[in-house]
XYZ file of C-alpha atoms in Angstrom:
652
model
C 344.705 72.170 182.807
C 346.981 69.423 184.108
C 348.115 71.710 186.954
C 344.468 72.305 187.929
C 343.785 68.557 188.040
C 346.806 67.959 190.276
C 345.763 70.789 192.616
C 342.215 69.402 192.744
C 343.491 65.926 193.668
C 345.755 67.324 196.355
C 342.896 69.380 197.770
C 340.619 66.306 197.778
C 343.249 64.256 199.624
C 343.654 67.092 202.118
C 339.895 67.149 202.798
C 339.807 63.375 203.248
C 342.762 63.468 205.647
C 341.040 66.216 207.660
C 337.984 63.993 208.150
C 339.712 60.745 209.062
C 341.342 59.406 212.188
C 344.974 58.373 212.025
C 344.938 54.566 212.055
C 348.524 54.089 210.846
C 350.462 54.469 214.096
C 350.386 55.636 217.704
C 350.867 59.314 216.789
C 347.982 61.547 217.922
C 347.064 63.968 215.134
C 345.054 67.167 215.316
C 342.280 65.391 213.423
C 342.215 62.620 216.060
C 341.523 65.329 218.641
C 339.015 67.398 216.663
C 336.802 64.579 215.365
C 334.307 63.755 218.106
C 331.743 61.633 216.266
C 331.892 58.130 214.859
C 329.185 57.893 212.203
C 329.516 54.138 211.715
C 328.357 53.554 215.299
C 326.657 56.523 216.958
C 326.187 54.497 220.169
C 329.949 54.102 220.713
C 331.354 55.758 223.847
C 334.975 55.295 222.798
C 336.859 54.085 219.751
C 340.156 52.241 219.269
C 341.975 54.104 216.489
C 345.060 51.932 216.383
C 346.239 48.725 218.032
C 349.505 46.932 217.414
C 351.203 43.875 218.876
C 354.484 42.128 218.141
C 354.912 38.798 219.928
C 357.851 36.413 219.846
C 359.785 33.859 221.854
C 362.920 35.593 223.059
C 366.112 34.050 221.656
C 367.946 34.390 225.000
C 365.434 33.820 227.779
C 362.990 31.739 225.711
C 360.177 33.668 227.396
C 357.162 34.954 225.511
C 357.594 38.681 224.847
C 354.843 40.996 223.556
C 355.367 44.633 222.622
C 351.940 46.266 222.710
C 350.592 49.674 221.571
C 347.084 51.151 221.696
C 345.422 54.480 220.855
C 341.842 55.250 221.959
C 339.519 58.181 221.247
C 337.188 59.085 224.145
C 333.889 60.158 222.550
C 331.837 60.904 225.674
C 331.808 60.557 229.449
C 330.621 56.948 229.275
C 333.929 56.133 227.622
C 336.053 57.399 230.515
C 336.470 53.843 231.837
C 338.829 53.158 228.918
C 341.432 55.217 230.763
C 341.355 52.751 233.661
C 343.533 49.897 232.333
C 343.839 46.492 234.018
C 346.159 43.674 232.927
C 346.001 40.280 234.636
C 349.395 38.637 235.245
C 349.789 34.937 236.018
C 352.202 33.426 238.530
C 352.946 29.827 239.488
C 355.798 27.931 241.134
C 357.939 31.013 241.589
C 357.593 32.089 237.946
C 355.539 35.121 237.038
C 354.530 37.381 234.190
C 355.543 41.044 234.221
C 354.968 44.427 232.546
C 357.887 46.756 231.731
C 358.568 49.861 229.623
C 355.137 51.374 230.225
C 354.573 54.727 228.493
C 351.090 56.323 228.623
C 349.868 59.751 227.516
C 346.615 61.717 227.455
C 346.270 64.371 224.741
C 343.623 67.140 224.622
C 342.966 70.413 222.858
C 342.816 73.151 225.492
C 342.346 76.809 224.523
C 343.087 75.866 220.933
C 346.420 74.286 221.804
C 347.452 70.631 221.938
C 348.212 69.592 225.512
C 349.911 66.274 226.357
C 350.188 64.852 229.880
C 352.199 61.722 230.609
C 351.209 59.074 233.131
C 352.666 59.664 236.575
C 354.288 56.709 238.334
C 351.957 57.264 241.307
C 349.049 56.141 239.110
C 350.521 52.673 238.533
C 349.343 49.937 240.918
C 349.616 46.213 241.467
C 347.191 44.202 243.558
C 346.654 40.529 244.231
C 343.570 39.087 242.533
C 343.907 35.498 243.763
C 346.552 32.892 244.515
C 347.769 32.793 240.897
C 346.947 36.250 239.524
C 348.079 39.820 240.051
C 346.352 42.856 238.505
C 348.658 45.464 236.961
C 346.655 48.732 236.840
C 347.213 52.261 235.641
C 344.899 55.262 235.268
C 345.568 57.862 232.590
C 345.300 61.514 233.712
C 343.216 64.519 232.581
C 340.478 62.551 230.798
C 337.831 64.625 229.018
C 335.299 64.190 226.257
C 337.414 64.263 223.102
C 340.638 63.058 224.758
C 342.965 60.687 222.914
C 344.884 58.256 225.100
C 347.882 56.197 224.039
C 349.883 53.593 225.879
C 352.549 51.023 225.131
C 354.338 48.394 227.201
C 356.298 45.152 227.080
C 354.649 42.025 228.456
C 356.877 39.048 229.316
C 355.794 35.547 230.323
C 357.766 32.396 231.150
C 354.677 30.262 230.410
C 355.275 29.271 226.796
C 352.504 26.659 226.642
C 350.067 29.378 225.647
C 351.257 31.967 223.153
C 349.631 35.388 223.559
C 345.960 35.414 222.555
C 345.174 38.423 220.349
C 341.709 39.891 220.788
C 340.641 41.790 217.693
C 337.174 42.537 219.052
C 336.043 44.087 222.329
C 333.166 46.149 223.735
C 334.098 49.273 221.726
C 334.717 49.492 217.958
C 338.212 49.373 216.465
C 339.407 50.960 213.246
C 342.645 48.993 212.957
C 344.210 46.072 214.819
C 347.462 44.363 213.804
C 349.193 41.349 215.334
C 352.657 40.180 214.367
C 354.171 36.904 215.587
C 357.477 35.097 215.352
C 357.420 31.441 216.448
C 360.504 29.177 216.289
C 360.026 25.951 214.360
C 360.712 23.796 217.405
C 357.509 25.152 219.014
C 354.419 23.689 217.345
C 351.173 25.462 218.296
C 347.550 24.746 217.465
C 346.364 28.113 216.082
C 342.644 28.908 216.086
C 340.769 31.911 214.667
C 337.614 32.407 216.737
C 334.585 34.511 215.801
C 332.590 35.489 212.744
C 334.818 38.300 211.455
C 337.317 37.757 208.632
C 340.973 38.806 208.604
C 341.961 41.613 206.247
C 345.537 40.317 206.187
C 346.759 36.807 206.922
C 350.413 36.540 205.959
C 353.032 33.957 206.831
C 356.741 33.759 205.926
C 359.779 31.810 207.107
C 362.718 33.615 208.675
C 365.855 31.516 208.495
C 368.004 30.955 211.600
C 366.024 33.362 213.772
C 367.357 31.616 216.863
C 370.909 30.365 217.316
C 372.462 28.581 220.289
C 376.078 28.670 221.419
C 376.504 25.015 220.427
C 375.651 25.834 216.801
C 372.012 24.668 216.964
C 369.568 26.920 215.198
C 365.899 27.184 214.308
C 363.846 28.922 211.647
C 360.835 31.028 212.659
C 357.347 31.306 211.213
C 356.591 35.019 210.985
C 352.904 35.899 210.850
C 350.984 39.100 210.288
C 347.239 39.346 210.986
C 345.108 42.467 210.637
C 341.480 43.498 210.882
C 339.930 46.832 209.960
C 336.636 48.484 210.906
C 335.850 45.998 213.668
C 332.373 46.476 215.198
C 331.912 46.591 218.961
C 330.827 43.336 220.552
C 327.597 43.996 222.438
C 325.873 41.206 224.323
C 322.192 40.593 223.710
C 319.518 38.008 224.535
C 319.663 34.503 223.072
C 323.397 33.925 223.111
C 325.857 31.600 224.788
C 329.140 32.844 226.277
C 330.610 35.933 224.613
C 333.975 34.196 224.357
C 332.466 31.849 221.766
C 332.156 34.756 219.336
C 334.628 37.526 220.217
C 336.985 37.603 217.223
C 340.490 36.603 218.278
C 343.466 34.343 217.556
C 344.290 31.670 220.143
C 347.380 29.481 220.517
C 347.770 26.145 222.321
C 351.249 24.602 222.513
C 351.184 21.140 220.969
C 354.815 19.928 220.723
C 358.208 21.219 221.850
C 361.229 19.850 219.972
C 364.453 20.363 221.911
C 367.727 21.294 220.259
C 369.060 17.984 221.604
C 366.478 16.018 219.610
C 364.023 15.402 222.451
C 360.286 15.706 221.701
C 357.808 16.785 224.389
C 354.136 16.299 223.471
C 352.306 18.993 225.430
C 348.844 18.535 223.928
C 347.467 15.067 224.660
C 345.042 12.957 222.641
C 341.790 11.552 223.992
C 343.206 8.054 224.447
C 345.810 9.432 226.871
C 343.276 11.726 228.545
C 340.835 8.834 229.078
C 343.550 6.918 230.926
C 344.224 9.910 233.175
C 340.515 10.390 233.875
C 340.154 6.708 234.802
C 342.622 7.114 237.693
C 341.576 10.639 238.709
C 340.516 10.684 242.380
C 337.746 13.232 241.703
C 336.355 11.437 238.668
C 337.343 7.900 237.640
C 337.635 6.565 241.179
C 334.225 8.083 242.055
C 332.624 5.892 239.379
C 333.435 2.774 241.406
C 331.619 3.393 244.685
C 329.029 0.607 244.536
C 330.049 -0.580 248.014
C 328.920 2.788 249.451
C 325.508 2.856 247.781
C 324.335 -0.762 247.994
C 322.122 -0.102 251.050
C 320.632 3.233 249.911
C 317.669 1.662 248.079
C 315.839 -1.470 249.197
C 316.102 -3.943 246.259
C 312.544 -5.093 247.001
C 311.277 -1.649 245.927
C 312.707 -2.226 242.449
C 311.316 -5.717 241.924
C 308.801 -6.211 239.134
C 309.700 -2.863 237.631
C 310.722 -2.435 233.990
C 314.174 -1.041 233.265
C 312.706 2.408 232.508
C 310.536 2.388 235.653
C 313.567 1.328 237.705
C 315.688 4.154 236.290
C 312.877 6.658 236.949
C 312.557 5.485 240.539
C 316.298 5.817 241.204
C 316.373 9.248 239.533
C 313.492 10.490 241.710
C 315.177 9.018 244.800
C 318.402 10.989 244.267
C 316.583 14.165 243.222
C 314.340 14.070 246.308
C 316.921 13.113 248.945
C 320.112 14.956 247.942
C 320.409 18.710 247.469
C 322.706 20.522 245.077
C 324.891 23.107 246.879
C 325.112 25.347 243.765
C 328.748 24.448 243.065
C 329.967 22.717 239.883
C 333.520 21.583 240.848
C 333.651 18.573 238.550
C 337.355 17.841 239.143
C 337.691 19.186 242.669
C 336.313 18.158 246.077
C 334.271 15.265 244.658
C 333.352 12.574 247.187
C 330.450 10.126 246.897
C 330.968 9.235 250.556
C 330.497 12.853 251.667
C 327.389 13.512 249.577
C 325.761 10.398 251.065
C 326.613 11.508 254.600
C 325.768 15.197 254.213
C 322.777 14.817 251.836
C 324.213 17.719 249.852
C 326.899 18.074 247.200
C 328.199 19.675 244.032
C 327.142 18.789 240.477
C 329.674 15.976 240.138
C 328.776 14.447 243.519
C 325.012 14.473 242.885
C 325.199 13.100 239.348
C 327.962 10.566 240.023
C 325.925 9.265 242.963
C 323.092 8.771 240.475
C 325.574 7.078 238.118
C 326.642 4.566 240.773
C 323.044 3.750 241.732
C 321.914 3.245 238.131
C 324.960 1.130 237.318
C 324.436 -0.977 240.480
C 320.901 -1.795 239.346
C 321.824 -2.789 235.800
C 321.153 0.410 233.844
C 323.551 1.182 230.981
C 324.884 4.591 231.959
C 327.693 6.953 230.919
C 329.018 10.228 232.385
C 329.081 13.140 229.924
C 331.484 16.058 230.419
C 330.314 19.382 229.019
C 330.698 23.126 229.199
C 327.683 25.202 230.236
C 326.277 27.956 228.023
C 327.967 30.712 230.020
C 331.325 28.894 230.049
C 331.945 28.706 226.291
C 332.352 26.003 223.659
C 334.791 23.119 224.073
C 337.725 22.679 221.697
C 337.171 19.509 219.668
C 340.583 19.362 218.000
C 342.363 18.126 221.136
C 341.524 17.592 224.816
C 341.464 20.679 227.027
C 340.054 19.342 230.293
C 339.991 22.806 231.871
C 337.272 23.833 229.382
C 334.773 21.374 230.905
C 332.833 22.563 233.947
C 329.813 20.250 234.264
C 328.767 16.583 234.319
C 325.479 15.037 233.238
C 324.655 11.383 232.501
C 323.344 9.504 229.490
C 321.257 6.385 230.088
C 320.513 3.897 227.333
C 317.278 1.987 227.907
C 315.536 -0.183 225.307
C 317.378 1.567 222.485
C 316.428 5.055 223.709
C 318.838 7.675 225.048
C 318.035 9.823 228.089
C 320.208 12.674 229.368
C 319.934 12.964 233.152
C 320.709 15.592 235.792
C 319.496 15.256 239.389
C 320.545 18.714 240.668
C 317.080 20.335 240.375
C 313.864 18.837 241.841
C 311.905 20.492 239.008
C 313.643 18.375 236.343
C 311.937 15.258 235.050
C 313.575 12.069 233.783
C 315.279 12.735 230.439
C 315.503 16.496 230.968
C 318.637 18.546 231.719
C 318.942 22.187 232.849
C 318.864 24.944 230.223
C 322.442 25.852 231.186
C 323.579 22.520 229.708
C 322.181 23.156 226.203
C 325.547 24.020 224.668
C 325.448 21.777 221.574
C 327.768 18.886 222.526
C 329.663 17.081 225.273
C 332.249 14.305 225.724
C 330.798 10.964 226.760
C 333.263 8.957 228.859
C 333.451 5.236 228.143
C 336.576 3.619 229.578
C 335.849 0.335 227.806
C 335.345 1.580 224.236
C 336.911 5.046 224.397
C 335.290 8.431 224.900
C 333.298 10.126 222.112
C 331.538 13.385 221.267
C 327.746 13.395 221.640
C 325.251 16.019 220.510
C 323.136 17.437 223.300
C 319.632 18.205 222.059
C 316.370 18.516 224.023
C 314.307 15.328 223.931
C 310.940 17.069 224.301
C 309.243 19.901 222.394
C 308.768 23.275 224.050
C 305.595 25.298 223.678
C 303.212 27.733 225.349
C 299.502 27.473 224.576
C 297.026 29.930 226.035
C 293.273 29.560 225.641
C 291.074 32.444 226.783
C 287.263 32.360 226.839
C 285.644 35.744 227.542
C 282.009 36.791 227.918
C 281.127 40.488 227.502
C 278.569 41.447 230.136
C 275.920 44.140 229.792
C 277.212 45.961 232.903
C 280.497 46.958 231.208
C 282.573 44.095 232.565
C 283.884 40.820 231.246
C 284.267 37.397 232.830
C 286.050 34.322 231.603
C 288.706 31.681 232.027
C 292.371 31.343 231.116
C 294.020 27.976 230.502
C 297.778 27.977 229.984
C 299.588 24.797 228.995
C 303.384 24.733 228.801
C 305.669 21.939 227.657
C 309.420 21.308 227.581
C 311.635 24.097 228.882
C 308.688 26.473 229.208
C 307.130 23.950 231.593
C 310.408 23.630 233.507
C 310.520 27.420 234.048
C 306.877 27.379 235.147
C 307.514 24.590 237.684
C 310.517 26.469 239.076
C 308.463 29.677 239.385
C 305.604 27.756 241.004
C 308.017 26.388 243.613
C 309.486 29.853 244.303
C 305.938 31.237 244.715
C 305.204 28.583 247.361
C 302.651 27.051 245.013
C 300.609 30.246 244.944
C 300.602 31.851 241.491
C 297.477 33.942 242.149
C 299.591 36.591 243.899
C 301.771 36.844 240.817
C 298.753 37.338 238.526
C 297.143 39.924 240.802
C 300.421 41.826 241.052
C 301.086 41.783 237.301
C 297.495 42.638 236.256
C 296.080 44.882 239.041
C 293.003 45.899 236.971
C 291.720 42.314 236.813
C 290.539 39.815 239.415
C 291.832 36.227 239.373
C 290.268 33.321 241.256
C 289.827 29.537 241.365
C 293.296 28.552 240.154
C 294.015 24.898 239.359
C 297.488 23.574 238.539
C 298.477 20.234 237.029
C 302.164 19.262 236.798
C 303.945 16.557 234.775
C 300.896 14.612 233.646
C 301.865 11.090 232.515
C 305.506 11.785 233.544
C 305.861 14.348 230.753
C 307.260 17.855 231.077
C 303.907 19.648 231.199
C 302.580 22.508 233.317
C 298.890 23.364 233.015
C 297.176 26.203 234.836
C 293.491 27.152 234.750
C 291.928 30.165 236.484
C 288.946 32.477 236.248
C 289.318 36.141 235.335
C 287.089 39.202 235.468
C 287.546 42.908 234.983
C 286.207 46.194 233.577
C 285.918 47.065 229.890
C 287.118 50.287 228.284
C 283.931 52.145 227.286
C 283.684 55.458 225.440
C 280.109 56.538 224.707
C 278.278 53.508 223.340
C 281.465 51.835 222.119
C 283.527 49.210 223.918
C 287.216 48.697 223.128
C 288.723 45.316 223.966
C 292.378 44.310 223.694
C 292.102 40.605 222.747
C 295.663 39.984 223.922
C 294.809 40.209 227.592
C 297.936 38.116 228.215
C 300.906 39.005 226.043
C 303.748 36.604 225.314
C 305.815 39.224 223.457
C 305.759 42.693 225.020
C 308.905 44.073 223.353
C 311.457 43.145 220.721
C 314.483 41.501 222.432
C 316.636 42.124 219.325
C 317.784 45.750 219.431
C 321.224 45.920 217.806
C 321.848 47.538 214.432
C 324.066 44.612 213.538
C 324.840 41.335 215.284
C 327.912 39.277 214.385
C 327.071 36.127 216.360
C 324.214 33.572 216.161
C 320.817 33.798 217.799
C 320.811 30.721 220.042
C 317.460 29.925 221.689
C 318.723 26.634 223.111
C 315.611 24.803 221.919
C 312.832 25.014 219.315
C 309.773 26.864 220.550
C 306.090 27.289 219.652
C 303.552 29.821 220.914
C 299.785 29.599 220.461
C 297.219 32.106 221.747
C 293.510 31.536 221.163
C 290.721 33.745 222.457
C 286.967 33.289 222.104
C 284.856 36.409 222.765
C 281.108 36.030 223.235
C 278.703 38.966 223.456
C 275.013 39.295 224.216
C 272.456 40.581 221.711
C 272.989 44.035 223.202
C 276.366 44.317 221.463
C 277.388 44.421 217.849
C 280.959 43.789 216.694
C 281.762 46.662 214.337
C 285.531 46.451 213.899
C 287.827 43.426 213.602
C 291.578 43.355 213.000
C 293.380 42.552 209.781
C 294.661 38.990 209.379
C 298.398 38.598 208.928
C 301.003 35.917 208.248
C 304.798 35.986 207.949
C 307.455 33.402 207.217
C 311.150 33.326 207.942
C 313.346 32.254 205.026
C 314.035 28.547 204.541
C 310.746 27.870 206.374
C 312.613 28.370 209.649
C 309.817 30.332 211.319
C 306.129 31.119 210.966
C 303.682 33.717 212.299
C 299.938 33.412 211.631
C 297.196 35.692 212.965
C 293.601 34.829 211.992
C 290.077 35.443 213.213
C 286.559 34.149 212.598
C 283.318 36.041 213.259
C 279.918 34.371 213.502
C 276.869 36.083 215.016
C 277.812 37.171 218.555
C 281.080 35.238 218.700
C 284.532 36.199 217.443
C 287.539 33.889 217.717
C 291.152 34.938 217.207
C 294.153 32.666 216.727
C 297.776 33.771 217.022
C 300.516 31.209 216.301
C 304.303 31.633 216.315
C 306.745 28.851 215.489
C 310.538 28.941 215.691
C 311.616 25.792 213.872
C 315.356 26.250 214.458
C 317.274 26.088 217.703
C 320.054 28.320 216.366
C 319.850 31.018 213.680
C 323.043 32.308 212.092
C 323.885 36.022 212.235
C 322.688 36.311 208.617
C 319.118 35.916 209.917
C 319.419 38.791 212.367
C 317.769 41.538 210.332
C 314.970 39.203 209.294
C 314.423 37.911 212.833
C 314.390 41.457 214.156
C 311.619 42.380 211.689
C 309.793 39.156 212.579
C 309.825 40.098 216.276
C 308.667 43.620 215.399
C 305.580 42.102 213.764
C 304.921 39.870 216.781
C 305.037 42.827 219.150
C 303.023 45.050 216.821
C 300.206 42.501 216.528
C 300.023 41.930 220.284
C 300.188 45.629 221.198
C 298.077 47.261 218.472
C 295.085 44.973 217.925
C 291.691 46.185 219.204
C 288.185 44.721 218.946
C 285.478 47.426 218.774
C 281.952 46.663 219.968
C 278.908 48.920 219.777
C 276.203 48.754 222.408
C 272.651 48.884 221.123
C 270.493 51.662 222.535
């Protein structure tokens, strides 16, 4: 009996091994070749079976050295691009990174036999990407559906200030990724784990005297081991900031180097030191003191008798109307207030620092704010990394109120900044009291309200009016679209809804200096009639036509940038010749923690039916835990707007 149990266990283990990829090493097994489906993610085109890295500071050259290995299963033709490998190498001041010891192989099953082909040297290339980067490229041969490719190499870099970043997550799934490090004690790095995924192994030990010098000096090393298993592919989707905010990885920033001779070199600065450097920077600090250049730009008489807020508004409109943004950011390069005044055009820093100088000249309390745009990634708060900033806005303080300002877009109003700037926080520069972090939140609410009044005519047509009112960032988008359409939105309506006729459009923009866009127009069109019944889709204008959330699983937040509200009301009036015989079911849904609300209601009295559809997103950002719930919420929104019908019956 015992023998039978042992045989059964062995047989079970054999079956398991025959249905699993080899994730233990770079060896390509028969199972790796024969398995051509990945059940955990049926959309995957390729799959990393095994990834391994061992990084250290070499005891002789003191360069960073990484030994790297990777094994990938090609599941279908869309995964062939994984065989085209590109590695960016940095060079500066005569020093450069390099790749050596490259070994790459493609393995297939052909006519029932395992066939391995090694990379030919003719398929290895190097090309210049820019002044400081070279691309090391190689293309693996004989790629087919079902191929397994493996490659390994040694990467060496003389630039020790940044230890090798290890990227656990990429655009295809990974079954196993392991990173080993050995860092001498005289190199002190800030180590940061980025992303939502958790490590399966996070081990650290001390290796005594890992580095020894000829003079007897020695250093211990911190040896680390980090692993992740079953890592999902990172797929970009709507409502997100930069992917690099969420791709799971380990990053290193050199903080202090302690020499064997006792010297200490502080590589990472603090904000006090950085503020001093910014004060004397020719592209930043010195551009904040250009009052002599701007004193004649605005006639002081035009600002007399104005309140502080009115004065600031006037100056803001002056810059916005007279100086054009050239679509470049360049906040620490090619910044000249003199040139933007002369040329009437400039980059972000030039436009907004011109505004800074004018506001300061006329007594407005104003501060520059450095930030990173949504597509550029979050800024490290632990220590200054100036290269992470790519944009400048301003913050004015008037009568105890704060106003963020950006004069690069004529469509912006006072106190409003572009959507690209809504990236949570920025660094406000104050050379007198020291710089500080500030939260960047929209000052105004955002909403879309549509009111439709429709009359059902006896001739099988309908006539009515549509009034759309948008506020906040919805209004900003509408103003930008209106400008692009040369102030003629009727063409857009007629193109989008060819079955209807639109006339008599009226537009009102920024009433009472608020971010508002209101549009009213008349509408007419045919009804859908079958026999003596009329079928009317009450959602003539749909806000939600499809669900933007399509992933099975999302590992990063849903970031709208701002809170949003949607309201759609329609009033349908019929003559005595019609009878309303079918009305839709009322519905309501809530997101957990009262973070969202959907309400669909209707009222029917005599020949009039009114429908109300309201959607509220009360949060700016929803964590990944909300994804499934938000996806279902959007499904309901789309279902209501696409599947609701009012049925009328015409009296004989």
